[in-house]
Coordinates of C-alpha atoms in Angstrom, one line a residue:
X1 CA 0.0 0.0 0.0
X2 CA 1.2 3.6 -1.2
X3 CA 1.1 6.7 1.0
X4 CA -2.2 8.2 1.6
X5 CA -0.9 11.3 2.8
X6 CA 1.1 13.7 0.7
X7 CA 4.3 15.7 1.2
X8 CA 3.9 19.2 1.0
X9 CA 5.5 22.2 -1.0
X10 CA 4.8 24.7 1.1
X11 CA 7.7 25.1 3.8
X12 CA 6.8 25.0 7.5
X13 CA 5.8 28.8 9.4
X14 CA 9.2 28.9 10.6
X15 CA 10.8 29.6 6.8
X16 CA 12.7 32.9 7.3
X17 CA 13.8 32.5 11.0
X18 CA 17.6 31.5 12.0
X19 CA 18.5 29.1 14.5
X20 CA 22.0 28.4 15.7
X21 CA 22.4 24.9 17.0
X22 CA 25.2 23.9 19.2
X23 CA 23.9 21.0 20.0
X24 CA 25.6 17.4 20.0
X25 CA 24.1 13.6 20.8
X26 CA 20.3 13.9 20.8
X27 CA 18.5 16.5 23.1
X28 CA 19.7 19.3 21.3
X29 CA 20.3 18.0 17.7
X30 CA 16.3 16.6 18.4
X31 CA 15.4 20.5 18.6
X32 CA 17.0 21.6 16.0
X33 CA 15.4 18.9 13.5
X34 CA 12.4 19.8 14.5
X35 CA 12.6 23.3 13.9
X36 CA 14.3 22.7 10.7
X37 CA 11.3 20.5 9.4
X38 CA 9.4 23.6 10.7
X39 CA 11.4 25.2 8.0
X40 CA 13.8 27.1 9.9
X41 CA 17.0 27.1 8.7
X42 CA 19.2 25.6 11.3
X43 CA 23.0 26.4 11.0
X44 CA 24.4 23.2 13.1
X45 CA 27.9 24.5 14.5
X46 CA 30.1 21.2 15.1
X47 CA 33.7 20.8 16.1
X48 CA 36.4 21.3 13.6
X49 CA 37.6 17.3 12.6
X50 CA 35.3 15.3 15.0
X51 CA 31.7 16.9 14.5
X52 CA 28.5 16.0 16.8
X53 CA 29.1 12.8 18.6
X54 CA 26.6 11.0 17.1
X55 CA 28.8 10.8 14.0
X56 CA 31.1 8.5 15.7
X57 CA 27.9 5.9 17.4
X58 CA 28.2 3.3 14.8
X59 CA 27.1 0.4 14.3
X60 CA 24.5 0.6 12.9
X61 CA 25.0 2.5 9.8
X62 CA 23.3 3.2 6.5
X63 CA 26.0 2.9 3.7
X64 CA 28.9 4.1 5.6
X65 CA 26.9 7.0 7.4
X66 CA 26.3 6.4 11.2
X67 CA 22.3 5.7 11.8
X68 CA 22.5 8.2 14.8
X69 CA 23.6 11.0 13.6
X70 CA 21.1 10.3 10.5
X71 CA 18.1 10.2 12.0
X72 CA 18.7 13.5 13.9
X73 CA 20.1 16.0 11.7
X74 CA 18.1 16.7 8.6
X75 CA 17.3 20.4 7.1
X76 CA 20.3 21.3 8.8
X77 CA 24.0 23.5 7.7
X78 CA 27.1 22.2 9.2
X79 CA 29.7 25.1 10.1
X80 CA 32.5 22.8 11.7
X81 CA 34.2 25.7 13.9
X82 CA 36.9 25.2 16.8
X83 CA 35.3 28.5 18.8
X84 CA 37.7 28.2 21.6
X85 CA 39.7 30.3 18.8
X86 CA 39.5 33.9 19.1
X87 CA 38.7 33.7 15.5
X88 CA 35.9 31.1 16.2
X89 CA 34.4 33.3 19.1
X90 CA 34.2 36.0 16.3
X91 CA 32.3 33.6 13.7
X92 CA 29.9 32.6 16.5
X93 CA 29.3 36.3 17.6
X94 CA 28.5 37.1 14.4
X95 CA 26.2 33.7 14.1
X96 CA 24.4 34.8 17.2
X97 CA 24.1 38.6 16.4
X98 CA 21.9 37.6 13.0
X99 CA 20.0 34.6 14.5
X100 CA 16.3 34.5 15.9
X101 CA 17.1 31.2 18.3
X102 CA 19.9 29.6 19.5
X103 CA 20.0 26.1 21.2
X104 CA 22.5 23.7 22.8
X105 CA 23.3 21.1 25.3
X106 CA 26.8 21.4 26.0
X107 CA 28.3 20.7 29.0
X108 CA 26.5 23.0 32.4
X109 CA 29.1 26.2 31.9
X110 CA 30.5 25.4 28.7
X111 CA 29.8 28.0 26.7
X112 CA 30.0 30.7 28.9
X113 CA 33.6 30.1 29.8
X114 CA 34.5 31.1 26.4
X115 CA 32.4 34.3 26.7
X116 CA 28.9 33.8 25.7
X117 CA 27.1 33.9 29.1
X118 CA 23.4 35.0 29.0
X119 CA 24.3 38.8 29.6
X120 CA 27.0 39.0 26.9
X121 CA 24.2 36.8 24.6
X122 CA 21.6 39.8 25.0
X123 CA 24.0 42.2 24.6
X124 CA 24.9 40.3 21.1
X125 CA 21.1 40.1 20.3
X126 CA 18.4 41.5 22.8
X127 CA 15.5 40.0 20.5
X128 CA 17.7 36.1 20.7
X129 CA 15.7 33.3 21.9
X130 CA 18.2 31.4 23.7
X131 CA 17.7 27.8 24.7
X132 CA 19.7 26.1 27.4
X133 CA 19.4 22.5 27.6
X134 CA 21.3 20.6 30.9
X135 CA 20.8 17.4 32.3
X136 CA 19.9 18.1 36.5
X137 CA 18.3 21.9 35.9
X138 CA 19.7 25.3 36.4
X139 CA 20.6 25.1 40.0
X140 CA 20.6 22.7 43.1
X141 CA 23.5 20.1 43.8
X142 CA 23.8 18.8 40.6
X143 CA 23.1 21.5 38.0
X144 CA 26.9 21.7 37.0
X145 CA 27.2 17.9 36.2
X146 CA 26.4 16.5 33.1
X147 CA 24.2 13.9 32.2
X148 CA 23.0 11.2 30.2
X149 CA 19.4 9.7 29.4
X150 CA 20.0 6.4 31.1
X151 CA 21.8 8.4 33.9
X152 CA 18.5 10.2 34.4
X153 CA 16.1 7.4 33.5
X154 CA 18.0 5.9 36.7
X155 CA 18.0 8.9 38.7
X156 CA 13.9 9.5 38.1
X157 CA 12.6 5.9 39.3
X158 CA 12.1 5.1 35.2
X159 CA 14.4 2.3 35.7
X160 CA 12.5 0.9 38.6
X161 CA 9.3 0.6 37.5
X162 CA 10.9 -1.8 35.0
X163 CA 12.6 -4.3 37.4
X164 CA 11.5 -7.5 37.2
X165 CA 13.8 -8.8 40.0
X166 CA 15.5 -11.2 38.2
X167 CA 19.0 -9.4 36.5
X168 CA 20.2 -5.8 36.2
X169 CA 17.9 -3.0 36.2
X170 CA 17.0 -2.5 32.7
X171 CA 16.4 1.1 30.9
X172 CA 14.0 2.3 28.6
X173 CA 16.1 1.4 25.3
X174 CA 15.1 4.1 23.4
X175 CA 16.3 8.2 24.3
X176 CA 12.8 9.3 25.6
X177 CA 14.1 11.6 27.7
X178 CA 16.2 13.2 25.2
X179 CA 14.0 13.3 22.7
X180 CA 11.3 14.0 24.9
X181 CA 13.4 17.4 26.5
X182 CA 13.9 18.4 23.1
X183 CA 10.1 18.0 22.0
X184 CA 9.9 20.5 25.7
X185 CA 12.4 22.8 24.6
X186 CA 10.5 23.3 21.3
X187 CA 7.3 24.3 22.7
X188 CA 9.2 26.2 25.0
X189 CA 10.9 28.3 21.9
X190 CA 7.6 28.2 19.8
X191 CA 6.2 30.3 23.1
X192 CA 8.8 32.7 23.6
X193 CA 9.2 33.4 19.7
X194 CA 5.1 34.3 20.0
X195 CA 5.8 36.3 23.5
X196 CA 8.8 38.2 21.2
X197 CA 5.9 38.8 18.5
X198 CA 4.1 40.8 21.7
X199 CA 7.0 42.2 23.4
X200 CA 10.1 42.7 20.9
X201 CA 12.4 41.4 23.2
X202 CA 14.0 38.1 23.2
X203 CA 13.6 34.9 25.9
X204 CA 15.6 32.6 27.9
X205 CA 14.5 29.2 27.7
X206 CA 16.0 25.7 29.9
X207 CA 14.5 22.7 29.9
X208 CA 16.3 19.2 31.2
X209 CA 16.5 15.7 31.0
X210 CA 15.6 15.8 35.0
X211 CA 12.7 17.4 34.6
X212 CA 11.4 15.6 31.7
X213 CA 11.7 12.4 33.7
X214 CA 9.9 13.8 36.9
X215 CA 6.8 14.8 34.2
X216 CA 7.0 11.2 32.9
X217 CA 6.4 9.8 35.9
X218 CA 4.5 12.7 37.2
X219 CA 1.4 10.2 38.5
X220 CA 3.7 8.2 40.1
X221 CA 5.3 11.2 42.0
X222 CA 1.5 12.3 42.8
X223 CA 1.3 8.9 44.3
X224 CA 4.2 8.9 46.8
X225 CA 2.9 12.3 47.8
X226 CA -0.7 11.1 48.6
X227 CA 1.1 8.3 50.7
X228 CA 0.5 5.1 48.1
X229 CA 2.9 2.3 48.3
X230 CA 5.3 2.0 45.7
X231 CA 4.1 1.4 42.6
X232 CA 4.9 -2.9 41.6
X233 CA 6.7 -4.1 38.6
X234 CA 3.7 -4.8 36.3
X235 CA 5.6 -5.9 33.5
X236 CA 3.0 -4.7 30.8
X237 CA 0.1 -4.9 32.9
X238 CA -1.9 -1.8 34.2
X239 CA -2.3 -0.8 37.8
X240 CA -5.4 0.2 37.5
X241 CA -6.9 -1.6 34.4
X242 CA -7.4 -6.0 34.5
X243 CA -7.1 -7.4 31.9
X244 CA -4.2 -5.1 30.2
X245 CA -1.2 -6.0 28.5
X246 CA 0.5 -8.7 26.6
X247 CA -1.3 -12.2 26.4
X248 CA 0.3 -15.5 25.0
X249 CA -1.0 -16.8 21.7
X250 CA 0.0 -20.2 19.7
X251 CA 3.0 -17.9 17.5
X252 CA 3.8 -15.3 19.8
X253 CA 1.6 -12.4 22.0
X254 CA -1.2 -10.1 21.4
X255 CA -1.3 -7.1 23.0
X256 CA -5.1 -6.9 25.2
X257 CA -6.5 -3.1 27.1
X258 CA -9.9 -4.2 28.5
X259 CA -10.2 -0.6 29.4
X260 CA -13.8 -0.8 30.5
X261 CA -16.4 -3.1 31.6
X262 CA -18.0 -3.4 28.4
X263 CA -14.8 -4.2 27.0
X264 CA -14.2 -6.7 29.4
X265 CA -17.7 -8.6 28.5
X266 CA -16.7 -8.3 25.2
X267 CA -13.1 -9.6 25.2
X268 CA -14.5 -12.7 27.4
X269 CA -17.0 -13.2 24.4
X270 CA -14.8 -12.9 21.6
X271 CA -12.4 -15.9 23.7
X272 CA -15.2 -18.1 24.1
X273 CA -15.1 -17.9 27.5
X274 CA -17.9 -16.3 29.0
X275 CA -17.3 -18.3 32.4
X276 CA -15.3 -16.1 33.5
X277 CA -18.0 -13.7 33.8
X278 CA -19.4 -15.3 36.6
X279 CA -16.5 -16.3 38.3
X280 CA -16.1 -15.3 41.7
X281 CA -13.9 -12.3 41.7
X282 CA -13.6 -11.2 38.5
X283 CA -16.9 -9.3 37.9
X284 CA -15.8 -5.6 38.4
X285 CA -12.6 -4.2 37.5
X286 CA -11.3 -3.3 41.3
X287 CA -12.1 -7.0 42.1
X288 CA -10.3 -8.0 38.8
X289 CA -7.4 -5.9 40.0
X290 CA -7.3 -7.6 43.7
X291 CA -6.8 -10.8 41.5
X292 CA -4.9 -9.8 38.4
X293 CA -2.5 -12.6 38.5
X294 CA -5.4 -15.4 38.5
X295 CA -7.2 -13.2 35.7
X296 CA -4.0 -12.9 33.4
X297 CA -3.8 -16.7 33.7
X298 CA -7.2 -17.0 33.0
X299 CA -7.0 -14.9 30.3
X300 CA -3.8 -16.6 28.7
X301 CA -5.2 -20.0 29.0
X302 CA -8.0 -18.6 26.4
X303 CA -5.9 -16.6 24.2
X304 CA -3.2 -19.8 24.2
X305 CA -5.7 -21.6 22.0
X306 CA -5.7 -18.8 19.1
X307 CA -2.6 -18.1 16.5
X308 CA -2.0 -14.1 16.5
X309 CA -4.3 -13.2 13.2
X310 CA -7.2 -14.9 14.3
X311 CA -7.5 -13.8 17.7
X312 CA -6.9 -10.5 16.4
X313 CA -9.7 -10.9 13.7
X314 CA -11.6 -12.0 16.8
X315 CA -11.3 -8.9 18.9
X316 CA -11.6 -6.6 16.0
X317 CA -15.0 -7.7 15.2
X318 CA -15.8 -7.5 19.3
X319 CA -14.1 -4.1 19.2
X320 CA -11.6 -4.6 21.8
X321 CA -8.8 -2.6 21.4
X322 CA -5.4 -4.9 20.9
X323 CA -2.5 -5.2 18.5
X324 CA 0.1 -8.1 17.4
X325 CA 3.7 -8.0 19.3
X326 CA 6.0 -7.6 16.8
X327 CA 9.6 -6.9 15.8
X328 CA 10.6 -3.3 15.1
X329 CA 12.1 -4.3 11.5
X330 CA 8.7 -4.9 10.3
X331 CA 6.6 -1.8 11.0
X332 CA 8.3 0.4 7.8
X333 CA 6.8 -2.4 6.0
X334 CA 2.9 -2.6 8.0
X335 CA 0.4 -1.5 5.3
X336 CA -1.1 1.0 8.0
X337 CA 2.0 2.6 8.6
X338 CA 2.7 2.9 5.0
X339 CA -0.7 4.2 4.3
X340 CA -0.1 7.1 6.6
X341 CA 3.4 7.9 4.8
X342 CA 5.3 8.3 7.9
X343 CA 8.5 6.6 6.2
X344 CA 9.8 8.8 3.0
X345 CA 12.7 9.4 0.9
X346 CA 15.2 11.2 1.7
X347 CA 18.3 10.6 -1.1
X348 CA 21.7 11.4 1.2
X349 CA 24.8 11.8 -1.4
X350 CA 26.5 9.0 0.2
X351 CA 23.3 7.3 0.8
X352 CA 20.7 7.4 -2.0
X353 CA 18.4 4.8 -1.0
X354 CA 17.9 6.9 2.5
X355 CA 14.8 7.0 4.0
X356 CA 13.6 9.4 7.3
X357 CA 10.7 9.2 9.2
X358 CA 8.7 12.0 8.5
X359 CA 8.3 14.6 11.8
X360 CA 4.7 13.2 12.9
X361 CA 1.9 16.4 12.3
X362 CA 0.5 16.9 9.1
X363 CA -1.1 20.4 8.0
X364 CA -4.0 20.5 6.2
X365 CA -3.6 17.1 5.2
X366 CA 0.1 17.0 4.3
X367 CA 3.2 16.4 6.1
X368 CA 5.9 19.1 5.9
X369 CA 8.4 18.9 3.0
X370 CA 12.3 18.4 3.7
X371 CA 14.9 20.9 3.2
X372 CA 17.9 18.6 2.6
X373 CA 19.7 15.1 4.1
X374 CA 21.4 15.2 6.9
X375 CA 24.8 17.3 6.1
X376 CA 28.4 16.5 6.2
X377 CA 30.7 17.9 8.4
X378 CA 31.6 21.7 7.6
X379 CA 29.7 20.9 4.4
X380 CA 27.9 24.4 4.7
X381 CA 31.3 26.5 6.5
X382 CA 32.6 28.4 3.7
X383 CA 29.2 29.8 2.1
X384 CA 28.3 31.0 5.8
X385 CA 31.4 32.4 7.0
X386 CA 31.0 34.4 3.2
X387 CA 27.4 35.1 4.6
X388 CA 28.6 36.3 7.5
X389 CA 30.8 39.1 5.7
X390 CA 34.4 37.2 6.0
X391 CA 36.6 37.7 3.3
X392 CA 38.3 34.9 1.0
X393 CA 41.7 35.4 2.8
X394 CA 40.3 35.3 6.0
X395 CA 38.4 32.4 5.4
X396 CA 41.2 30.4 3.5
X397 CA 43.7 31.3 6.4
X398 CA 41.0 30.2 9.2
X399 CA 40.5 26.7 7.5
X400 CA 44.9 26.9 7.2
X401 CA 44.6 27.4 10.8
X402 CA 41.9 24.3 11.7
X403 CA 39.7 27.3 13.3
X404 CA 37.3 26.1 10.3
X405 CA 36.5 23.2 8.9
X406 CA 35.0 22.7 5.6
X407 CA 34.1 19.9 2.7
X408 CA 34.3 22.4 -0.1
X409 CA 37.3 22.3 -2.1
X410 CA 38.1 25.6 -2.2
X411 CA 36.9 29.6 -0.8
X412 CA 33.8 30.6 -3.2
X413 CA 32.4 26.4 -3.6
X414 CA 30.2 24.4 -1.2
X415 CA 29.9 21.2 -1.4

């Protein structure tokens, strides 16, 4: 099945504003995409010779391009620039002077120890939205230290709510707390850019990994306040919802939310086992829950005798929500997914066969079309730095001197 949803000509609302991204693994470079497939153009600033770290996570790749740094740096410029350089701190100043936003996650203090503290940043730029991303927060004990998003899934009580008991704690594998800040710190620039609209005068936004987690787990935290035990390892289960979760079938699981009590009738039903209706027990859902682990096996000894289509057939036709487990390899390939054209093109010069996930809004019935593949490092430096009012000769002796770092093959080409 082909896409049913179209890509856009039209750029996103933010075409025409300038954001400077120093950002590097995921919570920043997440921003930046964004706000790039909101058609800003994003000038990512990278260090001269190594770039974002991301371009060294590999395995995987895609061709020889590291899958990491890939999936989060679309609609982007790469300025590789060693601002540690007087020369470099001159680039940037300029960069900043001329830009609407500018993000990054570098290490707490970083960038203010060469110079561009938040006063000297509004001196540059009064109307600059500036975004400061950190792992702990602005202040308390730990604001200077950095941080990872397993660190912080740790540190939040993520990882415990997935401890089965048996082996090492285990993490969320997937950055939701990166990519989650960086969904925070968008909405957070998206306001202040309206409040500048009102006011003329630019913002100063932080967001952290830290306090992403806490509003993850923001009901659990409302718990412990209200004096609730701790919350039990439910593998996929529900606390509050019986049956809910993944159920065994003849080829593998299916996953079941009996959400209500009509869904509950209907999922016993649709098993064949309408028995279990009048078992002792299991008629209301706070009874269900006071007995979820004889109701799961319940449950699984019905949904053992089904392979995963026809159960599934089943519950459709009974309307009970549910979905097959499956491998991640094979959802590019699930006719609903393609139907909704979330996977597109997205021809890479090293990588022509590339393909992106689309960001996940349409408007007005579209999604948002792409700028251009994810860049190589410095790819963009030479054009800018012209931009930017540099001469040849001062460009041609800042690459001579590694404060600059470009692919094109000489002052006046890009590549």
């Amino acid at each position: 099945m082909e896409s049913q949803i179209p890509t856009g000509t039209a750029p996103g609302s933010l075409a025409g504003l300038r954001v400077v991204e120093l950002g590097t693994s995921v919570a920043g470079p997440t921003t930046g995409q964004i706000l790039g497939d909101l058609g800003a153009e994003v000038i990512k600033v990278e260090r001269v010779g190594a770039g974002d770290d991301t371009r060294g996570w590999a395995p995987p790749y895609w061709g020889s391009e590291p899958m990491a740094f890939l999936g989060l740096n679309r609609n982007k410029k790469s300025l590789a620039l060693d601002f540690k350089d007087g020369r470099g701190v001159q680039v940037l100043e300029r960069l900043v002077a001329g830009a609407d936003v500018l993000v990054q996650n570098l290490r707490p203090g970083a960038l203010a120890k060469v110079g561009f503290d938040l006063e000297r940043l509004r001196e540059l730029n009064p109307r600059l939205v500036y975004c400061e991303m950190s792992g702990f927060g602005p202040v308390g004990p730990r604001a200077s230290e950095p941080a990872y998003d397993p660190l912080l899934q740790a540190y939040s009580g993520i990882v415990s709510l997935l401890d089965t008991g048996e082996g090492p704690p285990m993490r969320v594998p997937l950055s939701i707390l990166d990519k989650g800040t960086g969904m925070w710190a968008v909405i957070g620039i998206l306001d202040a850019l309206r409040r500048r609209d009102q006011s003329g005068k630019g913002s100063h936004v932080e967001v952290s990994l830290l306090q992403t987690a806490v509003s993850w787990v923001d009901q659990k935290v409302m718990g412990s306040r209200a004096g609730n035990p701790a919350p039990r390892n439910l593998g996929s289960g529900h606390p509050g919802v019986v049956p809910y979760g993944a159920f065994p079938v003849e080829d593998g699981h299916v996953f079941i939310s009996a959400g209500n009590q009509t869904l509950w009738t209907r999922l016993v039903e649709a098993l064949g086992a309408r028995e279990l209706m009048e078992r002792p027990g299991f008629g209301s859902n706070p009874e269900r829950a006071e007995r979820r682990a004889e109701v799961n096996e319940a449950v699984s000894a019905a949904t053992r005798a089904f392979a995963t289509d026809e159960l599934l057939e089943r519950l459709a036709a009974a309307g009970v929500p549910s979905a097959p487990v499956r491998p991640v390899h094979e959802v590019a390939d699930d006719p609903q997914v393609r139907a909704v054209g979330l996977v597109t093109p997205l021809p890479h010069p090293n990588v022509p066969e590339l393909e992106v996930v689309h960001l996940p809004v349409t408007f007005d019935g579209a999604y948002l079309p792409h700028q251009c593949p994810p860049p190589e490092l410095g790819q963009h430096s030479v054009a800018l730095l012209q931009d930017l009012g540099f001469s040849g000769d001062e460009v041609e002796l800042m690459m001579a001197d590694g404060v600059v770092g470009s692919t094109a093959t000489a002052v006046g080409t890009s590549a």
